[in-house]
XYZ file of C-alpha atoms in Angstrom:
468
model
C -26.680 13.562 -18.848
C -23.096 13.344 -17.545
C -22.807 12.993 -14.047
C -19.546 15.286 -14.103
C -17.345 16.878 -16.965
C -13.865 17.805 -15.675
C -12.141 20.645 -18.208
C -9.475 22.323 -18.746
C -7.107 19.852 -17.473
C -4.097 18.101 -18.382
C -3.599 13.518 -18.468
C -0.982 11.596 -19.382
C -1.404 9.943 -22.503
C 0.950 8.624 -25.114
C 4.130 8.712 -23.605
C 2.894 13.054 -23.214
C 1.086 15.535 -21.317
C -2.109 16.984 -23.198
C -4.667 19.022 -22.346
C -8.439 17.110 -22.722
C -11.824 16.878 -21.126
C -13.250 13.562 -19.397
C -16.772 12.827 -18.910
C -17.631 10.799 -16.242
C -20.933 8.472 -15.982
C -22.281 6.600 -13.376
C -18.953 6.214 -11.610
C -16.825 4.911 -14.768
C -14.961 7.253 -17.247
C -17.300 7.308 -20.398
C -15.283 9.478 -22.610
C -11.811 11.470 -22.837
C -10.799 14.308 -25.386
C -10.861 17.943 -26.130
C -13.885 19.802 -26.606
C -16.203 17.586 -25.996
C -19.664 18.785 -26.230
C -22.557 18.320 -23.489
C -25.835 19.742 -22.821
C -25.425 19.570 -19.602
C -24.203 17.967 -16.900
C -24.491 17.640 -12.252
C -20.868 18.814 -11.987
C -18.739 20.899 -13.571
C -15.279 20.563 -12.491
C -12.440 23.457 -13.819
C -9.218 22.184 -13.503
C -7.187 25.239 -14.367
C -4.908 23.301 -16.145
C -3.942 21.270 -13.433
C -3.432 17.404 -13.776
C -5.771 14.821 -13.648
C -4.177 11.207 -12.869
C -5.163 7.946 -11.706
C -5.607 7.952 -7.672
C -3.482 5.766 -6.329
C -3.593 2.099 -4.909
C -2.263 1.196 -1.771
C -1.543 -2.567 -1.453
C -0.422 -2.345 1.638
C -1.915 -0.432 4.898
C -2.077 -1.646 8.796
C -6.027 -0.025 9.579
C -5.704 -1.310 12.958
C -9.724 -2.191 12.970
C -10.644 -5.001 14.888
C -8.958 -4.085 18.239
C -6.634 -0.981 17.974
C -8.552 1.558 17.473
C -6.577 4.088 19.577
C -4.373 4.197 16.832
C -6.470 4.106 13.746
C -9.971 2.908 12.538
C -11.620 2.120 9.200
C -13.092 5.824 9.184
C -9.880 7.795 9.997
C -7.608 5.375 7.845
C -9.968 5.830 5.002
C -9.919 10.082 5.484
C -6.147 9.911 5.584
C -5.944 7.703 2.454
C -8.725 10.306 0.369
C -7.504 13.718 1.434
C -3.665 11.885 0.057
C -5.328 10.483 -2.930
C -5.550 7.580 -2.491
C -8.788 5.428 -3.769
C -8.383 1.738 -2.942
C -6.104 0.232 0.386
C -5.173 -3.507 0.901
C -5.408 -4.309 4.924
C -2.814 -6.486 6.307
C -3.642 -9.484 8.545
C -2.213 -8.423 11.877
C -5.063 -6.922 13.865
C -6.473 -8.030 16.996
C -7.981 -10.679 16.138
C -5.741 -11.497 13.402
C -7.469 -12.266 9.898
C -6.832 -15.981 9.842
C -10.168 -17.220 9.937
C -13.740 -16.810 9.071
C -14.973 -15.577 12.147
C -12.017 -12.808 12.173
C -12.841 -12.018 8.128
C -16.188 -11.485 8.604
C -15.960 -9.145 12.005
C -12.956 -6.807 9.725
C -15.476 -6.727 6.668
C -18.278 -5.706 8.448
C -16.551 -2.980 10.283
C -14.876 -1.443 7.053
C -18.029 -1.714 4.934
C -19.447 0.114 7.854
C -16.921 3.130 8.389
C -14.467 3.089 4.766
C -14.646 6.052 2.427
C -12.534 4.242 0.112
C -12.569 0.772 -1.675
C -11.123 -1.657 0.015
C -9.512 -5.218 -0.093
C -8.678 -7.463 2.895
C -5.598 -9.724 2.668
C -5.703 -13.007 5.258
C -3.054 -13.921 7.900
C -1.103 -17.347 7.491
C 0.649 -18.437 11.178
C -0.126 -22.001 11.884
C -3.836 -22.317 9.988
C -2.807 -24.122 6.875
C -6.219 -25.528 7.229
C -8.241 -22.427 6.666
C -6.342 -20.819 3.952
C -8.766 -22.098 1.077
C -11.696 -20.669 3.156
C -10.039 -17.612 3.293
C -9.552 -17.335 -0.373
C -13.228 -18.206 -1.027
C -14.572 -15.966 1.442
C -12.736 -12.837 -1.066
C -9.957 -12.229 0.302
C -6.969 -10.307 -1.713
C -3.949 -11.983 -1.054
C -2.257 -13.852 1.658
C 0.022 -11.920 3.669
C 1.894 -10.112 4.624
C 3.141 -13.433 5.647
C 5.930 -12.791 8.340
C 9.531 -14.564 8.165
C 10.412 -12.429 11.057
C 9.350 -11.082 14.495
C 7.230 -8.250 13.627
C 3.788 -6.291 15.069
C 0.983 -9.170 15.855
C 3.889 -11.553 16.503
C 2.348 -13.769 13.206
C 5.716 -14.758 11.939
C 6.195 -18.190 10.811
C 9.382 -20.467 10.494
C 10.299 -21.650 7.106
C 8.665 -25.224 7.288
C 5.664 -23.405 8.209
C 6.599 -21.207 4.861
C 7.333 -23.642 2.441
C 3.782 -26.024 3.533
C 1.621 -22.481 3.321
C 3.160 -21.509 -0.201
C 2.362 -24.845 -1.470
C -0.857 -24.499 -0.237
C -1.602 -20.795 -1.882
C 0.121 -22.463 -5.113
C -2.945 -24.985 -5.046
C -5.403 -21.932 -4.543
C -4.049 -20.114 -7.314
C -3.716 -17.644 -5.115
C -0.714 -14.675 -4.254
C 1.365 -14.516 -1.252
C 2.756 -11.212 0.160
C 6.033 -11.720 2.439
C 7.714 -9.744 4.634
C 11.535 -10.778 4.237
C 13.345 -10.682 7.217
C 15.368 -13.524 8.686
C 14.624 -13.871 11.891
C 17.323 -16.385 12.883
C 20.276 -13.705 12.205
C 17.887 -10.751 13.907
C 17.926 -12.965 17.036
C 21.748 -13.556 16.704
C 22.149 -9.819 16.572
C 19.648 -9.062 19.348
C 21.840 -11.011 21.841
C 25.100 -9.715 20.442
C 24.081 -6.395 20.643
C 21.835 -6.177 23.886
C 24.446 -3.194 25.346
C 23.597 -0.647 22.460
C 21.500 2.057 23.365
C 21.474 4.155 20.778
C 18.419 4.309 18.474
C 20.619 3.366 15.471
C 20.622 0.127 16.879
C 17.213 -1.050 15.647
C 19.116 -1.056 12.033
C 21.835 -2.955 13.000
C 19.760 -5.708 14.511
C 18.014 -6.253 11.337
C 20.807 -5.116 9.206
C 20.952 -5.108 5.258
C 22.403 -9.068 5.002
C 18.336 -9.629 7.387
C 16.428 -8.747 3.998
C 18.941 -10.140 1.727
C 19.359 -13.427 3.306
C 15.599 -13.889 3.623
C 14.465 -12.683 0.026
C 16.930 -15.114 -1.930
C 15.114 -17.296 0.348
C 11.852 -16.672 0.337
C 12.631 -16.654 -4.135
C 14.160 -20.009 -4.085
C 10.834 -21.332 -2.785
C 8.315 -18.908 -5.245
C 10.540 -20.574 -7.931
C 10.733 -24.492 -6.746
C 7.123 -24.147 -5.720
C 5.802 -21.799 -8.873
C 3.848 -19.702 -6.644
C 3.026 -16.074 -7.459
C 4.551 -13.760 -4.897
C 4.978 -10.041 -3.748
C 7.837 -9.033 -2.010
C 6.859 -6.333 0.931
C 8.865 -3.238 1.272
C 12.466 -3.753 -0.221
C 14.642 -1.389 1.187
C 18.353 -2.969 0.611
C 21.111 -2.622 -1.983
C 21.551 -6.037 -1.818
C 17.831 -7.519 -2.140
C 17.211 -4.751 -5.203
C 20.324 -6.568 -6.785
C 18.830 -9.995 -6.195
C 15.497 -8.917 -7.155
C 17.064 -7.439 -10.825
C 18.921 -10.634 -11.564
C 16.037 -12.992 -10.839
C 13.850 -10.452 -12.627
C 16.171 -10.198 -15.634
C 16.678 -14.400 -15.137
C 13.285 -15.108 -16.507
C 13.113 -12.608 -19.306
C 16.078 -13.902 -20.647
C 13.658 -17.077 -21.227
C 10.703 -15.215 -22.736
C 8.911 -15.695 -19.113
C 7.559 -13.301 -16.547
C 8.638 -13.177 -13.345
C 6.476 -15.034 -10.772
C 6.713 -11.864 -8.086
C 6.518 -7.911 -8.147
C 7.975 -6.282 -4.590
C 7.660 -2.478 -3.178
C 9.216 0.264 -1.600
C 8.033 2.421 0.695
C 8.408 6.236 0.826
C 9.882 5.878 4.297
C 12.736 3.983 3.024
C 12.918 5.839 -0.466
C 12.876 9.505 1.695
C 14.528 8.833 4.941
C 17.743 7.353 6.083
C 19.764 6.730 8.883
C 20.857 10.173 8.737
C 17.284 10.502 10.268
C 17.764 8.591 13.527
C 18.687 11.543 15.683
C 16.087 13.829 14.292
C 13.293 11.113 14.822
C 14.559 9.145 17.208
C 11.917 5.904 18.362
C 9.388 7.264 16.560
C 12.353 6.048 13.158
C 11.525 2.687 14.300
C 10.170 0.593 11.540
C 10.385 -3.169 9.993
C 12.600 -3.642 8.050
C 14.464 -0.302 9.218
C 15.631 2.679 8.359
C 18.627 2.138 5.776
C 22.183 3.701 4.248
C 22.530 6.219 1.394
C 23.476 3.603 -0.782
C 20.460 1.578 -0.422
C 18.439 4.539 -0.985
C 20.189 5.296 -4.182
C 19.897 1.234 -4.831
C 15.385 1.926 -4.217
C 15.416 5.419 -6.562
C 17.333 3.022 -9.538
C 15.021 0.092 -8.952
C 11.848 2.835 -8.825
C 13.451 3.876 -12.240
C 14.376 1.164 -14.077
C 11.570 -1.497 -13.420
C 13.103 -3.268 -11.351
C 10.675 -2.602 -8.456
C 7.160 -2.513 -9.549
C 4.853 -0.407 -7.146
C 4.996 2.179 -4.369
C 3.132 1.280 -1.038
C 2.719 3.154 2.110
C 3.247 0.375 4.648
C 0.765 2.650 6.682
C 1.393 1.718 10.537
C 0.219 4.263 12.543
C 0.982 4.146 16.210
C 0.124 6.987 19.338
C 2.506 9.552 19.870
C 3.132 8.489 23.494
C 3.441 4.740 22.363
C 6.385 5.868 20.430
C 7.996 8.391 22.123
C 9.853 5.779 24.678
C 12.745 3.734 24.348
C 13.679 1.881 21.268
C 13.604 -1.631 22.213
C 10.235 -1.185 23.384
C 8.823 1.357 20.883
C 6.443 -0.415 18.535
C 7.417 -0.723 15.048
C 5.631 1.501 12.297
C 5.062 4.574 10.944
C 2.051 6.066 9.292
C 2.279 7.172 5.307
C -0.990 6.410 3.393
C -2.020 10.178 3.871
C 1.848 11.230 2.457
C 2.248 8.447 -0.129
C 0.825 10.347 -3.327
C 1.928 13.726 -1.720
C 5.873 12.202 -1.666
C 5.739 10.886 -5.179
C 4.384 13.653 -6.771
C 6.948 15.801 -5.201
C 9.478 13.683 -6.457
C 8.315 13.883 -9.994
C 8.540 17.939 -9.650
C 12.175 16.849 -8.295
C 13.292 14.885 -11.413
C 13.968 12.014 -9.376
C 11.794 9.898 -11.569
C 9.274 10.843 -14.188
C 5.576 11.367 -14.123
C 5.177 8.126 -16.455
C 6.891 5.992 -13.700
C 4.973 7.443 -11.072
C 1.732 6.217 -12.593
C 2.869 2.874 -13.074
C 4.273 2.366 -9.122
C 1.302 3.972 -7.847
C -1.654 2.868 -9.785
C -1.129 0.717 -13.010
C 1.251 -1.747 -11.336
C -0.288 -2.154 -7.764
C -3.858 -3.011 -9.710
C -2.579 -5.465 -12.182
C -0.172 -7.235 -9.688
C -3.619 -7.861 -7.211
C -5.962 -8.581 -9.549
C -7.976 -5.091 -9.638
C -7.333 -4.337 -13.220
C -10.491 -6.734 -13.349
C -12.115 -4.397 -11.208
C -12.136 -1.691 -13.352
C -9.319 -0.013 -11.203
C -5.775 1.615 -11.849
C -6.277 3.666 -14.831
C -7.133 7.011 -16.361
C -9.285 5.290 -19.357
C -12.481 4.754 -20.865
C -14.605 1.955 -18.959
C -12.103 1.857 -16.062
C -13.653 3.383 -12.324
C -13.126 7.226 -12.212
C -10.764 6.965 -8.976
C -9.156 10.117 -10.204
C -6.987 12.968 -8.669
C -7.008 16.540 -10.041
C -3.075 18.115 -8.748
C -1.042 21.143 -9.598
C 2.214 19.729 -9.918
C 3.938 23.406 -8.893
C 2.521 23.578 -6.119
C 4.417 21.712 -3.271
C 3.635 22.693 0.240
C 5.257 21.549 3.664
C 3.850 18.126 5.085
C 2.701 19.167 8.714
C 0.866 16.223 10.698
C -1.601 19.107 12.285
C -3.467 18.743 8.828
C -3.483 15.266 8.311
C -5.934 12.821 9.392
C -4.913 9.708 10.973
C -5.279 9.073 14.943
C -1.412 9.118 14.872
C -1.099 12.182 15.241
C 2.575 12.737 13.880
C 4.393 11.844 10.691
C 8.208 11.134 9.905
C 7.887 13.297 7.249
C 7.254 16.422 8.639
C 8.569 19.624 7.342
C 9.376 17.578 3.974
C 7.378 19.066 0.794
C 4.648 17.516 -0.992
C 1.806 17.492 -3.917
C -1.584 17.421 -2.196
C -4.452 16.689 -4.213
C -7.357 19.900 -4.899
C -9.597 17.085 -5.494
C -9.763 12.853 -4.655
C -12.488 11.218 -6.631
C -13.547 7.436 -6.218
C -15.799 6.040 -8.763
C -16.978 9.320 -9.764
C -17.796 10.686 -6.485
C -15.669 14.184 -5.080
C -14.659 12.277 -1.637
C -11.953 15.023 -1.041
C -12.285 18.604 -2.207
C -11.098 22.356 -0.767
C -9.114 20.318 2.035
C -12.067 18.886 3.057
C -13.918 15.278 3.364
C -17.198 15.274 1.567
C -18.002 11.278 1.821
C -19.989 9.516 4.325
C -18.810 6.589 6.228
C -19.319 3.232 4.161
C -19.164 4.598 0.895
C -16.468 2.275 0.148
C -16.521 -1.179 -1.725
C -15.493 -4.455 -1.314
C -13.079 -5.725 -3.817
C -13.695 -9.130 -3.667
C -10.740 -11.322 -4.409
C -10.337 -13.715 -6.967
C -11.559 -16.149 -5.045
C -15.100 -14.476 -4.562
C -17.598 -14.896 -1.733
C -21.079 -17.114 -2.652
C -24.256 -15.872 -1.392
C -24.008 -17.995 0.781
C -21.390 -16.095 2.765
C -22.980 -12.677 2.298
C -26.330 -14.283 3.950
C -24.069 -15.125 6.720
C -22.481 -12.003 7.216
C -25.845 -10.208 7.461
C -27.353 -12.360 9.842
C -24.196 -12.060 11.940
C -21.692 -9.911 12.675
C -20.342 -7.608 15.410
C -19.414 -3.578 16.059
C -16.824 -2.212 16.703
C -15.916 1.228 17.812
């Protein structure tokens, strides 16, 4: 008996829209077509001839859990992610404690097996700990990163010594590095040469275009001297999109794939400068907001392949933490709940099609981190039903009153979006008639490729601490 049959909807599928039915077994996607026949099954679900895509995959989210949970938690991050459609999030490193270690590992994966709606992976910090990177990686981590080349939230960055000895060492794991490319030596330059500007446009002049570009030509030379596989975090320059489609088109030109993939963000694909008297501090974000030519730069890369996925870069912060001056305002902004929302909206917008928007948002972020393997990232037979049903037509104002993280605001209100009717994540309805319908924990572990032993998961049970 089919645990749900989904009809009268529309997929993607060869190169098209068409309409079809999906049947959908014990979490997986068991069959696909059009009039399929059942006796019976738990769930019917009518589309009315809405769409049903892959949910998306966000590689890259700041849950704040262990030790800021003023600002978000596992539960709350997780809501905002499902009522945006979005199925699977990749935690960064800098949380308090940061994720360098076993001890730190093991407190974050309790507390999001405990509280996440959605399936999870956990990437681990590199600062000084060269030494504990390999347990890391065999403890199931997703990646390392996002390692910082410049001062950032946690304060983790590293100098390039520090940057070349841990690449070498994730080389050895086999594993993938995520960096954040800023140079940190020119932002310091600029912070003292600048230290009289008070206006809030000042935060993107201290880390101006030439602080990404400078430190993702380096942060290339040393993926390609040390053949390391890479991601590059948020891109949001002219100038690094252009070194990112040479070095891209480089290593076709010898029959070879590149060793990296990089992101945008909707923040720096949907707001610009223009922005910084409308949104004053709370604008404030690493790397920062940018010019209309870099924005046109991001919607080409989005476009033409050059950049491979969408992420949210989801870094919420309180309303009053923001709302001071900009020197002191912490960096962030939150977007997991607005990712899908922003890109469908764009597709109605004919700023890129809906076949790109499946690749930056689902296919690409799953094969790039390994969770192709996990049955994740596509609208197929076999693959996890982590599936969104939208009606394109209808976009709606974003207003942070409805969303769900502790944040409380958004940069993005008053913008339009695509909401999801309905989130599912391996076959369960985890979002439906703006509503949560999942209970805390329902979310997996995506191990990394690393893996834990049982060992480790004997450890974890016997140990562990909570965490409000």
């Amino acid at each position: 008996m089919p645990d749900i049959l989904i009809k009268n909807t529309r997929i993607y599928h060869n190169n098209s829209l068409q309409s079809a039915e999906i049947i959908i077994e014990d979490g997986k996607v068991t069959r696909i077509g059009k009039d399929l026949r059942v006796s019976s099954s738990d769930m019917i679900i009518d589309a009315g001839d809405a769409l049903t895509l892959p949910a998306g995959i966000d590689v890259h989210v700041h849950f704040r859990e262990p030790g800021m949970t003023s600002k978000e938690n596992w539960y709350t991050g997780s809501c905002a992610a499902a009522a945006g459609g979005v199925t699977t999030v990749i935690d960064q490193p800098n949380t308090v404690p940061p994720t360098t270690d076993r001890r730190a590992f093991e407190q974050k994966l309790k507390l999001a097996r405990g509280k996440s709606i959605v399936d999870f992976g956990i990437n681990g910090g590199v600062t000084g700990n060269i030494e504990k990177l390999e347990e890391l990686w065999k403890l199931g981590i997703t990646a390392f990163g996002e390692i910082f080349m410049a001062e950032s939230t946690g304060g983790l960055n590293i100098n390039e010594e520090t940057l070349e000895e841990s690449l070498a060492e994730i080389k050895r794991l086999g594993a993938l590095a995520t960096i954040h490319a800023e140079d940190e030596k020119m932002r310091l330059e600029l912070e003292g040469l600048l230290k009289g500007d008070i206006s809030y446009e000042y935060h993107s002049r201290v880390r101006p275009n030439a602080c990404e570009a400078i430190a993702v030509q380096k942060a290339l030379e040393l993926v390609s001297k040390l053949k390391v596989r890479a991601h590059l975090c948020h891109m949001s320059t002219l100038e690094a999109t252009g070194i990112i489609r040479k070095e891209k088109y480089l290593a076709r030109r010898e029959n070879k794939e590149p060793l990296f993939t990089c992101e945008v963000t909707p923040h720096h694909l949907f707001l610009s400068t223009r922005d910084w008297e409308r949104l004053r501090s709370f604008g404030k974000m690493n790397p920062p907001l940018r010019g209309s030519n870099s924005i046109k730069a991001l919607v080409n890369g989005i476009n033409d392949g050059t950049i491979d996925m969408v992420a949210s870069d989801h870094a919420p912060h309180l309303e009053s933490e923001k709302d001071v001056d900009i020197r002191v305002a912490p960096s962030g902004v939150p977007g997991v709940e607005t990712l899908m929302p922003l890109m469908l909206a764009a597709v109605r917008k004919n700023i890129l099609p809906l076949s790109r928007m499946i690749m930056l948002t689902s296919w690409n972020p799953a094969k790039a981190f390994g969770l192709d393997r996990k049955s994740k990232g596509r609208l197929e037979v076999g693959f996890d039903a982590d599936l969104i049903i939208v009606n394109p037509r209808e976009l709606r104002p974003i207003k942070a009153e409805f969303l769900h993280s502790k944040a409380g605001w958004t940069p993005f209100e008053g913008m339009e979006g695509v909401f999801p009717e309905y989130t599912l994540s391996r076959g369960e309805v985890i979002w439906i008639e703006e509503s949560i319908n999942a209970k805390p924990g329902r979310g997996n572990f995506l191990e990394g490729r690393g893996e834990r032993s049982e060992e480790d998961e004997e450890d974890l049970e016997e140990t562990g601490e909570t965490q409000d």
